[in-house]
Amino acid sequence: EAQVTQNPRYLITVTGKKLTVTCSQNMNHEYMSWYRQDPGLGLRQIYYSMNVEVTDKGDVPEGYKVSRKEKRNFPLILESPSPNQTSLYFCASRSVGGNSYNSPLHFGNGTRLTVT
Amino acid sequence: GDSVTQMEGPVTLSEEAFLTINCTYTATGYPSLFWYVQYPGEGLQLLLKATKADDKGSNKGFEATYRKETTSFHLEKGSVQVSDSAVYFCALRSGGSNYKLTFGKGTLLTVNP
């Protein structure tokens, strides 16, 4: 089954304790991206990656890092989490080659992070 | 920059009622427009899309028409069901190398039997 898998689904941590949220897709998609969803703000893009070893900032990258060492994986790293990073995080991917101009963005089921 | 404004929720309807969720946008050029749906505990799923002016996207009884003159992409359904209860997001994608979607804030729809 084609899917984007995020882990963990729920995470509670304390300020300053480094954490990683994993994201993996099995559709051989070139493009992957991270969004955060906050009440009253909708979804905002954190980082994106056009392919392996190619990453760039989205609209709200502060406090986050990403890496893209393999095509299927795109982990989100919070080196020193703070309470304002408490949010619902979504990973997404899509194909970008060939006739895929209007291919949909496929989303994972989300990771709810609480930083105390 | 790009922005999407959609009607504030929550919206509560009875089964078989008519649904409209308004969406207007601001963008440079000619964006593609989307409606995504988020069921409880799940990620977002594409509901429908339109890529150029006057296109009508449709899926599962939902429809939306790309209106360039009014910069709108309102979502409609003639007869909602309890299973349509979800959060609905309007989104756009402008050109460029980043396939970023710009989302509205979402509208929570609750359909009662």
PDB file of N, CA, C and O in Angstrom, chain B residues 6 12 24 32 82:
ATOM      1  N   GLN B   6     -10.512  31.087   4.041  1.00  0.00           N
ATOM      2  CA  GLN B   6     -11.709  30.270   3.971  1.00  0.00           C
ATOM      3  C   GLN B   6     -12.603  30.544   5.162  1.00  0.00           C
ATOM      4  O   GLN B   6     -12.155  31.069   6.185  1.00  0.00           O
ATOM      5  N   THR B  12     -22.085  23.325  11.384  1.00  0.00           N
ATOM      6  CA  THR B  12     -22.877  22.183  11.817  1.00  0.00           C
ATOM      7  C   THR B  12     -24.120  22.087  10.953  1.00  0.00           C
ATOM      8  O   THR B  12     -24.865  23.077  10.836  1.00  0.00           O
ATOM      9  N   THR B  24     -11.461  32.006  -0.805  1.00  0.00           N
ATOM     10  CA  THR B  24     -10.909  32.977  -1.743  1.00  0.00           C
ATOM     11  C   THR B  24      -9.398  32.984  -1.590  1.00  0.00           C
ATOM     12  O   THR B  24      -8.864  32.580  -0.555  1.00  0.00           O
ATOM     13  N   SER B  32      -2.724  26.624  -9.066  1.00  0.00           N
ATOM     14  CA  SER B  32      -3.621  25.471  -8.995  1.00  0.00           C
ATOM     15  C   SER B  32      -4.308  25.513  -7.644  1.00  0.00           C
ATOM     16  O   SER B  32      -3.715  25.939  -6.649  1.00  0.00           O
ATOM     17  N   VAL B  82     -23.325  12.019   7.438  1.00  0.00           N
ATOM     18  CA  VAL B  82     -22.588  12.031   8.703  1.00  0.00           C
ATOM     19  C   VAL B  82     -21.105  11.745   8.466  1.00  0.00           C
ATOM     20  O   VAL B  82     -20.233  12.335   9.097  1.00  0.00           O
TER      21      VAL B  82
END
